[in-house]
XYZ file of C-alpha atoms in Angstrom:
521
model
C 111.631 -43.416 35.480
C 111.783 -47.007 36.743
C 110.729 -45.893 40.217
C 107.940 -43.776 38.709
C 106.518 -46.754 36.775
C 106.696 -48.964 39.863
C 104.817 -46.322 41.875
C 102.251 -46.166 39.091
C 101.742 -49.923 39.242
C 101.373 -49.810 43.022
C 98.799 -47.024 42.741
C 96.863 -48.913 40.087
C 96.900 -52.036 42.260
C 95.669 -50.092 45.259
C 92.961 -48.296 43.299
C 91.736 -51.645 41.999
C 90.940 -52.648 45.577
C 88.994 -49.421 46.188
C 86.451 -49.798 43.394
C 83.831 -51.298 45.667
C 83.428 -52.824 49.093
C 82.295 -56.102 47.548
C 85.397 -56.292 45.383
C 87.647 -55.564 48.355
C 85.896 -58.236 50.423
C 86.255 -60.709 47.557
C 89.964 -59.985 47.217
C 90.474 -60.366 50.964
C 88.594 -63.681 51.075
C 90.458 -64.992 48.024
C 93.797 -63.851 49.405
C 93.147 -65.453 52.781
C 92.126 -68.683 51.082
C 95.297 -68.700 48.965
C 97.453 -67.905 52.003
C 95.747 -70.714 53.879
C 96.537 -73.180 51.110
C 100.155 -71.974 51.006
C 100.401 -72.371 54.773
C 99.093 -75.939 54.527
C 101.585 -76.674 51.743
C 104.445 -75.291 53.803
C 103.363 -77.231 56.877
C 103.044 -80.451 54.874
C 106.475 -79.935 53.314
C 107.971 -79.285 56.753
C 106.253 -82.239 58.448
C 107.068 -84.808 55.742
C 110.661 -83.734 55.175
C 112.062 -86.800 56.922
C 109.747 -89.297 55.187
C 109.775 -87.830 51.677
C 111.546 -90.332 49.368
C 111.542 -88.034 46.303
C 112.313 -84.475 47.434
C 114.514 -83.679 44.452
C 112.077 -85.035 41.895
C 109.084 -83.337 43.533
C 110.892 -80.002 43.629
C 111.587 -80.225 39.897
C 108.010 -81.260 39.058
C 106.455 -78.547 41.243
C 108.737 -75.837 39.847
C 108.137 -76.975 36.269
C 104.381 -77.055 36.786
C 104.433 -73.484 38.124
C 106.501 -72.159 35.201
C 104.401 -74.065 32.665
C 101.205 -72.783 34.261
C 102.391 -69.181 34.041
C 103.461 -69.763 30.429
C 100.114 -71.164 29.248
C 97.203 -70.091 31.392
C 97.550 -66.268 31.676
C 98.715 -65.480 28.106
C 96.327 -67.824 26.323
C 93.461 -68.663 28.653
C 92.645 -66.174 31.420
C 94.545 -63.090 30.308
C 96.789 -60.926 32.461
C 96.802 -57.436 33.935
C 97.367 -55.211 30.888
C 97.315 -51.851 32.662
C 101.046 -51.496 31.981
C 101.401 -53.392 28.728
C 104.183 -52.031 26.461
C 101.774 -50.858 23.734
C 100.307 -48.312 26.167
C 103.656 -46.471 26.253
C 103.920 -46.042 22.501
C 103.251 -42.267 22.708
C 105.710 -41.452 25.521
C 109.038 -42.130 23.836
C 110.581 -43.907 26.832
C 113.832 -45.699 25.856
C 113.517 -49.468 25.759
C 116.489 -49.937 28.085
C 114.545 -48.021 30.746
C 111.024 -49.213 30.024
C 111.797 -52.936 29.766
C 113.316 -53.423 33.260
C 110.614 -51.219 34.755
C 107.849 -53.350 33.265
C 109.672 -56.529 34.290
C 109.785 -55.369 37.903
C 106.194 -54.123 37.711
C 105.147 -57.630 36.719
C 105.998 -58.813 40.224
C 103.690 -56.235 41.803
C 100.608 -58.417 41.615
C 98.778 -60.791 43.911
C 99.414 -63.924 41.757
C 103.165 -63.209 41.526
C 103.482 -62.688 45.269
C 101.500 -65.848 46.015
C 103.673 -67.794 43.560
C 106.858 -66.745 45.347
C 105.371 -67.621 48.739
C 104.110 -70.969 47.477
C 107.473 -72.000 46.037
C 109.235 -70.889 49.223
C 106.766 -72.968 51.228
C 107.431 -76.030 49.070
C 111.180 -75.629 49.651
C 110.608 -76.459 53.334
C 110.950 -80.135 52.390
C 114.738 -79.486 52.528
C 114.718 -78.196 56.121
C 116.872 -81.078 57.403
C 119.925 -79.704 55.597
C 120.421 -75.931 56.107
C 122.774 -75.547 53.126
C 120.382 -77.316 50.764
C 117.471 -75.333 52.226
C 119.244 -72.074 51.434
C 119.857 -73.198 47.849
C 116.236 -74.368 47.590
C 114.918 -70.971 48.678
C 117.143 -69.152 46.192
C 116.098 -71.545 43.423
C 112.438 -71.023 44.387
C 112.759 -67.271 43.867
C 114.657 -67.832 40.591
C 111.925 -70.213 39.412
C 109.278 -67.593 40.187
C 111.264 -64.979 38.233
C 111.510 -67.378 35.292
C 107.744 -67.982 35.422
C 106.783 -64.293 35.487
C 109.256 -63.313 32.755
C 108.099 -66.142 30.512
C 104.495 -65.089 31.075
C 105.301 -61.470 30.196
C 107.164 -62.432 27.027
C 104.479 -64.822 25.784
C 101.776 -62.275 26.621
C 103.459 -59.654 24.439
C 103.985 -62.145 21.617
C 100.417 -63.433 21.848
C 98.794 -60.000 22.009
C 98.325 -59.773 18.256
C 96.994 -63.321 18.073
C 94.697 -62.873 21.067
C 93.108 -59.918 19.282
C 91.753 -62.451 16.794
C 88.545 -64.013 18.017
C 89.062 -67.382 16.351
C 92.479 -67.750 18.010
C 90.984 -67.030 21.440
C 88.188 -69.508 20.894
C 90.537 -72.220 19.635
C 93.045 -71.813 22.468
C 90.245 -71.765 25.020
C 88.724 -74.970 23.660
C 92.066 -76.792 23.488
C 93.268 -75.704 26.922
C 89.897 -76.340 28.543
C 89.830 -79.873 27.165
C 93.400 -80.421 28.352
C 92.597 -79.145 31.838
C 89.539 -81.372 32.095
C 91.416 -84.390 30.730
C 94.615 -84.011 32.742
C 93.181 -85.825 35.775
C 92.072 -88.976 33.959
C 95.245 -89.026 31.854
C 97.531 -88.728 34.882
C 95.486 -91.370 36.678
C 95.977 -93.776 33.779
C 99.726 -93.077 33.587
C 100.190 -93.544 37.311
C 98.160 -96.747 37.430
C 100.136 -98.160 34.496
C 103.402 -97.756 36.421
C 104.342 -100.383 38.965
C 105.500 -97.766 41.469
C 105.769 -94.007 41.728
C 109.442 -93.922 40.771
C 108.612 -95.351 37.335
C 107.121 -92.024 36.269
C 108.543 -89.496 38.749
C 112.212 -90.194 37.974
C 112.178 -89.994 34.154
C 109.909 -86.934 34.093
C 112.020 -85.007 36.599
C 115.281 -85.957 34.844
C 114.042 -84.475 31.574
C 112.534 -81.344 33.136
C 115.730 -80.617 35.079
C 117.488 -79.510 31.882
C 114.643 -77.406 30.494
C 113.783 -73.765 31.268
C 110.906 -75.059 33.391
C 112.936 -76.992 35.944
C 116.593 -75.952 35.628
C 116.625 -73.831 38.791
C 114.334 -76.243 40.651
C 116.837 -79.065 40.113
C 119.603 -77.325 42.091
C 118.682 -78.423 45.664
C 118.220 -82.060 44.605
C 121.584 -82.108 42.836
C 123.318 -80.552 45.868
C 121.672 -82.984 48.296
C 122.752 -85.952 46.131
C 126.300 -84.635 45.867
C 126.022 -84.484 42.081
C 128.092 -81.344 41.560
C 128.316 -81.852 37.810
C 124.537 -81.700 37.490
C 124.447 -78.797 39.959
C 126.873 -76.787 37.834
C 125.193 -77.681 34.546
C 121.663 -76.878 35.771
C 122.817 -73.594 37.332
C 124.538 -72.591 34.085
C 121.517 -73.577 32.016
C 119.179 -71.690 34.345
C 121.263 -68.498 34.058
C 121.461 -68.861 30.266
C 117.723 -69.456 29.980
C 116.915 -66.509 32.233
C 119.330 -64.133 30.502
C 118.112 -65.171 27.061
C 114.505 -64.771 28.138
C 115.215 -61.287 29.489
C 116.882 -60.247 26.217
C 113.910 -61.573 24.258
C 111.555 -59.698 26.580
C 113.478 -56.438 26.119
C 113.394 -56.882 22.362
C 109.672 -57.681 22.345
C 108.965 -54.670 24.588
C 110.837 -52.373 22.208
C 108.961 -53.758 19.210
C 105.604 -53.374 20.972
C 106.245 -49.706 21.813
C 107.172 -48.915 18.210
C 104.484 -50.828 16.295
C 101.538 -51.966 18.441
C 99.415 -54.714 16.868
C 96.561 -53.542 14.656
C 92.993 -53.904 15.810
C 90.962 -56.770 14.423
C 88.536 -55.838 11.684
C 84.920 -56.803 12.107
C 83.653 -59.697 10.020
C 81.156 -59.106 7.236
C 77.781 -60.756 7.766
C 75.911 -62.295 4.832
C 72.329 -63.467 4.855
C 69.967 -63.942 7.776
C 71.547 -67.105 9.163
C 69.350 -68.878 11.692
C 66.852 -66.014 11.608
C 65.420 -67.346 8.343
C 64.552 -70.771 9.818
C 62.712 -69.652 12.976
C 59.140 -68.337 13.169
C 58.749 -64.635 12.357
C 57.579 -63.810 15.875
C 59.181 -62.067 18.866
C 59.810 -65.484 20.438
C 61.408 -66.728 17.230
C 63.624 -63.644 16.987
C 64.870 -64.105 20.550
C 65.408 -67.801 19.871
C 67.458 -67.048 16.737
C 69.587 -64.501 18.562
C 70.179 -66.964 21.420
C 71.105 -69.696 18.926
C 73.737 -67.401 17.439
C 75.191 -67.026 20.930
C 75.172 -70.786 21.463
C 76.919 -71.410 18.161
C 79.462 -68.556 18.180
C 79.936 -67.150 21.692
C 82.783 -68.970 23.504
C 81.215 -68.108 26.871
C 78.556 -70.715 26.104
C 81.216 -73.207 25.035
C 81.807 -74.407 28.612
C 78.350 -75.963 28.802
C 78.692 -77.438 25.329
C 82.181 -78.857 25.923
C 81.123 -80.536 29.148
C 78.627 -82.700 27.213
C 81.321 -84.893 25.588
C 83.756 -84.498 28.488
C 81.509 -85.851 31.263
C 81.197 -89.325 29.681
C 84.954 -89.437 29.210
C 85.612 -88.462 32.828
C 83.075 -90.951 34.217
C 84.417 -93.698 31.956
C 87.969 -93.119 33.197
C 86.744 -93.120 36.804
C 84.773 -96.324 36.233
C 87.750 -97.976 34.585
C 89.883 -97.227 37.631
C 87.323 -98.358 40.207
C 85.456 -101.000 38.215
C 82.134 -99.268 39.022
C 80.402 -97.504 36.124
C 77.366 -96.365 38.128
C 78.027 -92.685 37.410
C 77.494 -93.317 33.697
C 73.768 -93.736 34.411
C 73.652 -90.206 35.910
C 75.048 -88.567 32.776
C 71.610 -87.526 31.536
C 70.456 -85.678 34.695
C 73.832 -83.998 35.184
C 74.029 -82.785 31.595
C 70.405 -81.652 31.787
C 71.043 -79.558 34.885
C 74.230 -78.055 33.444
C 72.627 -77.131 30.126
C 69.492 -75.746 31.755
C 71.493 -73.812 34.320
C 73.630 -72.241 31.586
C 70.861 -69.814 30.570
C 70.679 -68.389 34.110
C 73.358 -65.895 32.998
C 71.753 -65.074 29.635
C 70.786 -61.512 30.549
C 74.213 -60.872 32.073
C 75.912 -62.194 28.940
C 73.850 -59.838 26.735
C 75.610 -56.771 28.114
C 74.808 -53.708 25.937
C 72.929 -55.892 23.422
C 70.191 -56.194 26.041
C 69.057 -52.758 24.817
C 67.547 -54.544 21.801
C 65.041 -56.291 24.066
C 64.214 -53.069 25.911
C 63.867 -50.727 22.938
C 61.837 -53.122 20.764
C 59.350 -53.834 23.544
C 59.745 -57.622 23.537
C 57.378 -59.124 26.077
C 58.768 -60.975 29.032
C 57.202 -64.273 28.022
C 58.631 -64.009 24.492
C 62.068 -63.275 25.869
C 61.984 -66.162 28.330
C 60.441 -68.609 25.851
C 62.918 -67.712 23.094
C 65.946 -68.320 25.288
C 64.487 -71.610 26.539
C 63.718 -72.749 22.987
C 67.298 -72.083 21.873
C 68.796 -74.076 24.756
C 66.250 -76.875 24.219
C 67.150 -77.082 20.523
C 70.871 -77.303 21.270
C 70.596 -79.766 24.146
C 67.768 -82.192 23.508
C 69.603 -84.618 21.180
C 72.784 -85.116 23.295
C 70.538 -85.234 26.354
C 68.449 -88.106 25.002
C 71.599 -89.966 23.966
C 73.091 -89.547 27.447
C 69.861 -90.807 29.019
C 69.425 -93.902 26.858
C 72.837 -95.153 25.708
C 74.184 -96.268 29.138
C 71.146 -98.523 29.722
C 71.197 -99.880 26.160
C 74.944 -100.557 26.078
C 74.842 -102.266 29.484
C 71.785 -104.338 28.454
C 69.734 -102.998 31.380
C 66.679 -101.842 29.491
C 64.610 -101.684 32.673
C 66.531 -98.477 33.467
C 65.306 -96.613 30.376
C 62.007 -95.163 31.705
C 63.538 -93.942 34.947
C 66.652 -92.533 33.288
C 64.542 -90.692 30.717
C 62.191 -89.371 33.403
C 64.932 -88.013 35.657
C 66.904 -86.585 32.722
C 63.983 -84.746 31.130
C 62.752 -83.538 34.518
C 66.211 -82.189 35.396
C 66.486 -80.384 32.069
C 62.984 -78.884 32.092
C 63.126 -77.867 35.764
C 66.560 -76.310 35.268
C 65.247 -74.312 32.296
C 62.271 -73.101 34.334
C 64.328 -72.077 37.366
C 66.968 -70.424 35.170
C 64.237 -68.449 33.368
C 63.226 -66.944 36.693
C 66.768 -66.522 38.054
C 68.145 -64.679 35.021
C 65.245 -62.182 35.185
C 65.733 -61.551 38.892
C 69.469 -61.864 39.543
C 72.407 -60.672 37.484
C 76.106 -60.759 38.248
C 79.394 -59.780 36.669
C 80.417 -62.071 33.811
C 83.166 -62.003 31.160
C 82.293 -59.297 28.667
C 81.702 -60.122 24.981
C 85.065 -60.854 23.389
C 86.801 -61.523 26.732
C 88.074 -64.872 27.864
C 85.130 -67.031 29.017
C 87.097 -68.296 32.025
C 87.741 -64.795 33.348
C 86.063 -63.908 36.644
C 85.680 -60.188 37.391
C 87.541 -59.477 40.653
C 85.557 -59.043 43.831
C 82.431 -60.842 42.567
C 83.386 -64.436 43.378
C 81.334 -64.624 46.587
C 78.214 -63.099 45.043
C 78.434 -65.337 41.979
C 78.982 -68.424 44.132
C 75.994 -67.640 46.370
C 73.705 -66.895 43.404
C 74.668 -70.047 41.544
C 74.516 -72.176 44.693
C 71.026 -70.883 45.467
C 69.835 -71.545 41.911
C 71.236 -75.074 41.951
C 69.705 -75.696 45.381
C 66.236 -74.722 44.171
C 66.613 -77.065 41.183
C 67.623 -79.938 43.466
C 64.673 -79.400 45.833
C 62.153 -79.257 42.976
C 63.566 -82.486 41.553
C 62.875 -84.505 44.718
C 59.384 -85.789 43.621
C 61.059 -87.410 40.608
C 64.105 -88.687 42.491
C 61.962 -90.741 44.903
C 60.374 -93.092 42.301
C 63.646 -93.099 40.349
C 65.598 -94.391 43.360
C 62.859 -96.950 44.056
C 63.084 -98.165 40.446
C 66.882 -98.342 40.643
C 66.954 -100.279 43.932
C 64.228 -102.738 42.931
C 65.066 -102.866 39.205
C 61.427 -102.037 38.547
C 60.457 -100.670 35.113
C 56.985 -99.819 36.468
C 58.492 -97.432 39.033
C 60.622 -96.065 36.215
C 57.480 -95.262 34.196
C 56.095 -93.493 37.269
C 59.296 -91.424 37.428
C 58.921 -90.689 33.706
C 55.317 -89.548 34.077
C 55.976 -87.468 37.182
C 59.098 -86.011 35.600
C 57.334 -84.925 32.415
C 54.342 -83.465 34.254
C 56.430 -81.680 36.876
C 59.066 -80.539 34.390
C 56.596 -79.120 31.853
C 54.572 -77.452 34.602
C 57.578 -75.821 36.235
C 58.997 -74.799 32.862
C 55.768 -73.029 31.904
C 55.552 -71.504 35.369
C 59.149 -70.329 35.145
C 58.568 -68.722 31.745
C 55.433 -66.929 33.008
C 56.920 -65.783 36.352
C 60.263 -64.933 34.776
C 58.454 -62.964 32.058
C 56.590 -60.898 34.680
C 59.804 -60.135 36.573
C 61.522 -59.369 33.270
C 58.933 -56.735 32.335
C 58.859 -55.278 35.843
C 62.635 -55.055 36.222
C 63.757 -53.996 32.730
C 65.274 -50.672 33.903
C 67.170 -52.380 36.731
C 68.337 -55.185 34.431
C 69.516 -52.677 31.825
C 71.450 -50.723 34.438
C 73.008 -53.903 35.860
C 74.213 -55.285 32.529
C 75.548 -51.905 31.392
C 77.928 -51.748 34.351
C 78.372 -55.560 34.416
C 77.301 -56.362 37.947
C-alpha cells in the first residue's frame, strides 16, 4: 500500500507537468533558476570555507530559517499540495499505521522538498575542510529537511479546519505579509545596533541550537568545536523532537481520516451595503461591486497593505543612509501600484464575470465603474503621500511637482490598466484561495504581461517627469506648476482614452474574456 501511494504521488506529479506546454516551460525555467541559486550557494559555501568565521552559527541560523519557513509559509500563507491530504482517504479504510508513513514519504516527492534538501546539502559545503565534520553536516542537513517537511505536514493538517474559515485566511495573510515586508528593515536595525556581527549571531544561534528548528543543524558546529556534550545533547533533542513530531503527525492523520473538518457555511448578507450609496446606473453598480472586492477580497489587500508599508520601508532606509529622498517618491509609486492593481480585475472576477456578460453592461460602464472604485479607495492616501513629505520637511516648493507627478501616475495607471484588463488576462488566485498563490506554469506569461503594462505606464509618464525633474533640480515651484498642469491634462486625457478604448475591446472580446476567466488563464 505504501508503494502504491508513492506511485500515485509520482503519477500526479508527472501529470501536473503535462497539463500544458506553457506550464511545463514555466516549471523548467523555475527549476533551473532554483538549481542555479543552489549551485551559487554551494559554490560560495565551498569557496569561503577557509575564511568563514561563523560556520557553526550560520549553519544553525540557515537550518532554523528553513524549518521555520516550512512551518509558517506553506500551511498558513501559500498553501501546499493537497492532492494526497489525509481527508481524501476517509472512504478507503486504510489503517493509520500504513497511511501515515506513506503520506510522510509522499511529502518528499515534490519540487520544493527536493530543492530544500539540495540547498541544505549545498550549504553544508562550508565544512569541506574537515571530512568528518562534513559528513555529519550532510547527515544533519538531510535530518533538518525531514524535520521541516514533517512539521509542515503536521501544521497543514492541524490548520486545515482553520484555513477553511475565510477570516482566518485573511488575518494570517495580512499578519505574515506585514512580517515579510518588515523583516528587512527590522533586521537592518538590529544589525546596525550591534557593534559587530557576533553580538547578534552568537546569542541567536545558541538559543536556536536547542529548539526543534536548529537541533540537528547544531551538530557539525559542536563537533568542529570539540564540544561533545553539546553534540550529544543536540543529537538527543533532535531525535526526540523528530520522533515526537512523527507521532503527532500519525495521530493527526488518523483523526483527519476519521472526521474530516466540516465545510464553512456561507455568511448571510443583510441590506444593500455600498450599493445603496452609489448612483443607480450600470456604472454605479459596477463601482459598488468593485468596492466590495476592495473592502473584502484579500487578493486586493496587497495593494492596500503596500500603502502604509512603503513609507515605513523608505523611512527605515533613509534612517540607515541619512538620505530621505525616496520619501518624496511615495506618491507616484503608490499611484502606479494602486492604478496597476485593476489590470487584473477581469481575471479576479472568475465566474462572476458572467454577471457583466448576461446583463449587457456596456464596456464604458464596466471600465468606468472599476476605475471609480479604485479612485475612491486610493485618492485620500495618495494625496497624503504626495503632500506630507514636502510639508514635514518644510520644502513647500515641492508641493506642485509632487502633486502633478502623483496624480499623473495614478490617472495614467488607471487608464492603461483599463485597456490592459480588457485585452489581456492571466491565471490568478481563485476566489477564496491564498492571494499570494501563483498558478504553476504561468509565471513567465504573468511577468511579461505585467512588465509590458508597467513599461507603457512609464513611457506615457515621461512628459510629466521632465518638468518634475527640472523643478526638483532647480527648486523651482513654477516648473512644479507646469508639471502639475501637464500631469492633470495628460492623466485625465489618457484615463478617458483608456476607458473608451478599453470599453470597445471589452465589448468586442466578451466571449474570449468569459472563456479565459472560466478556465483561469
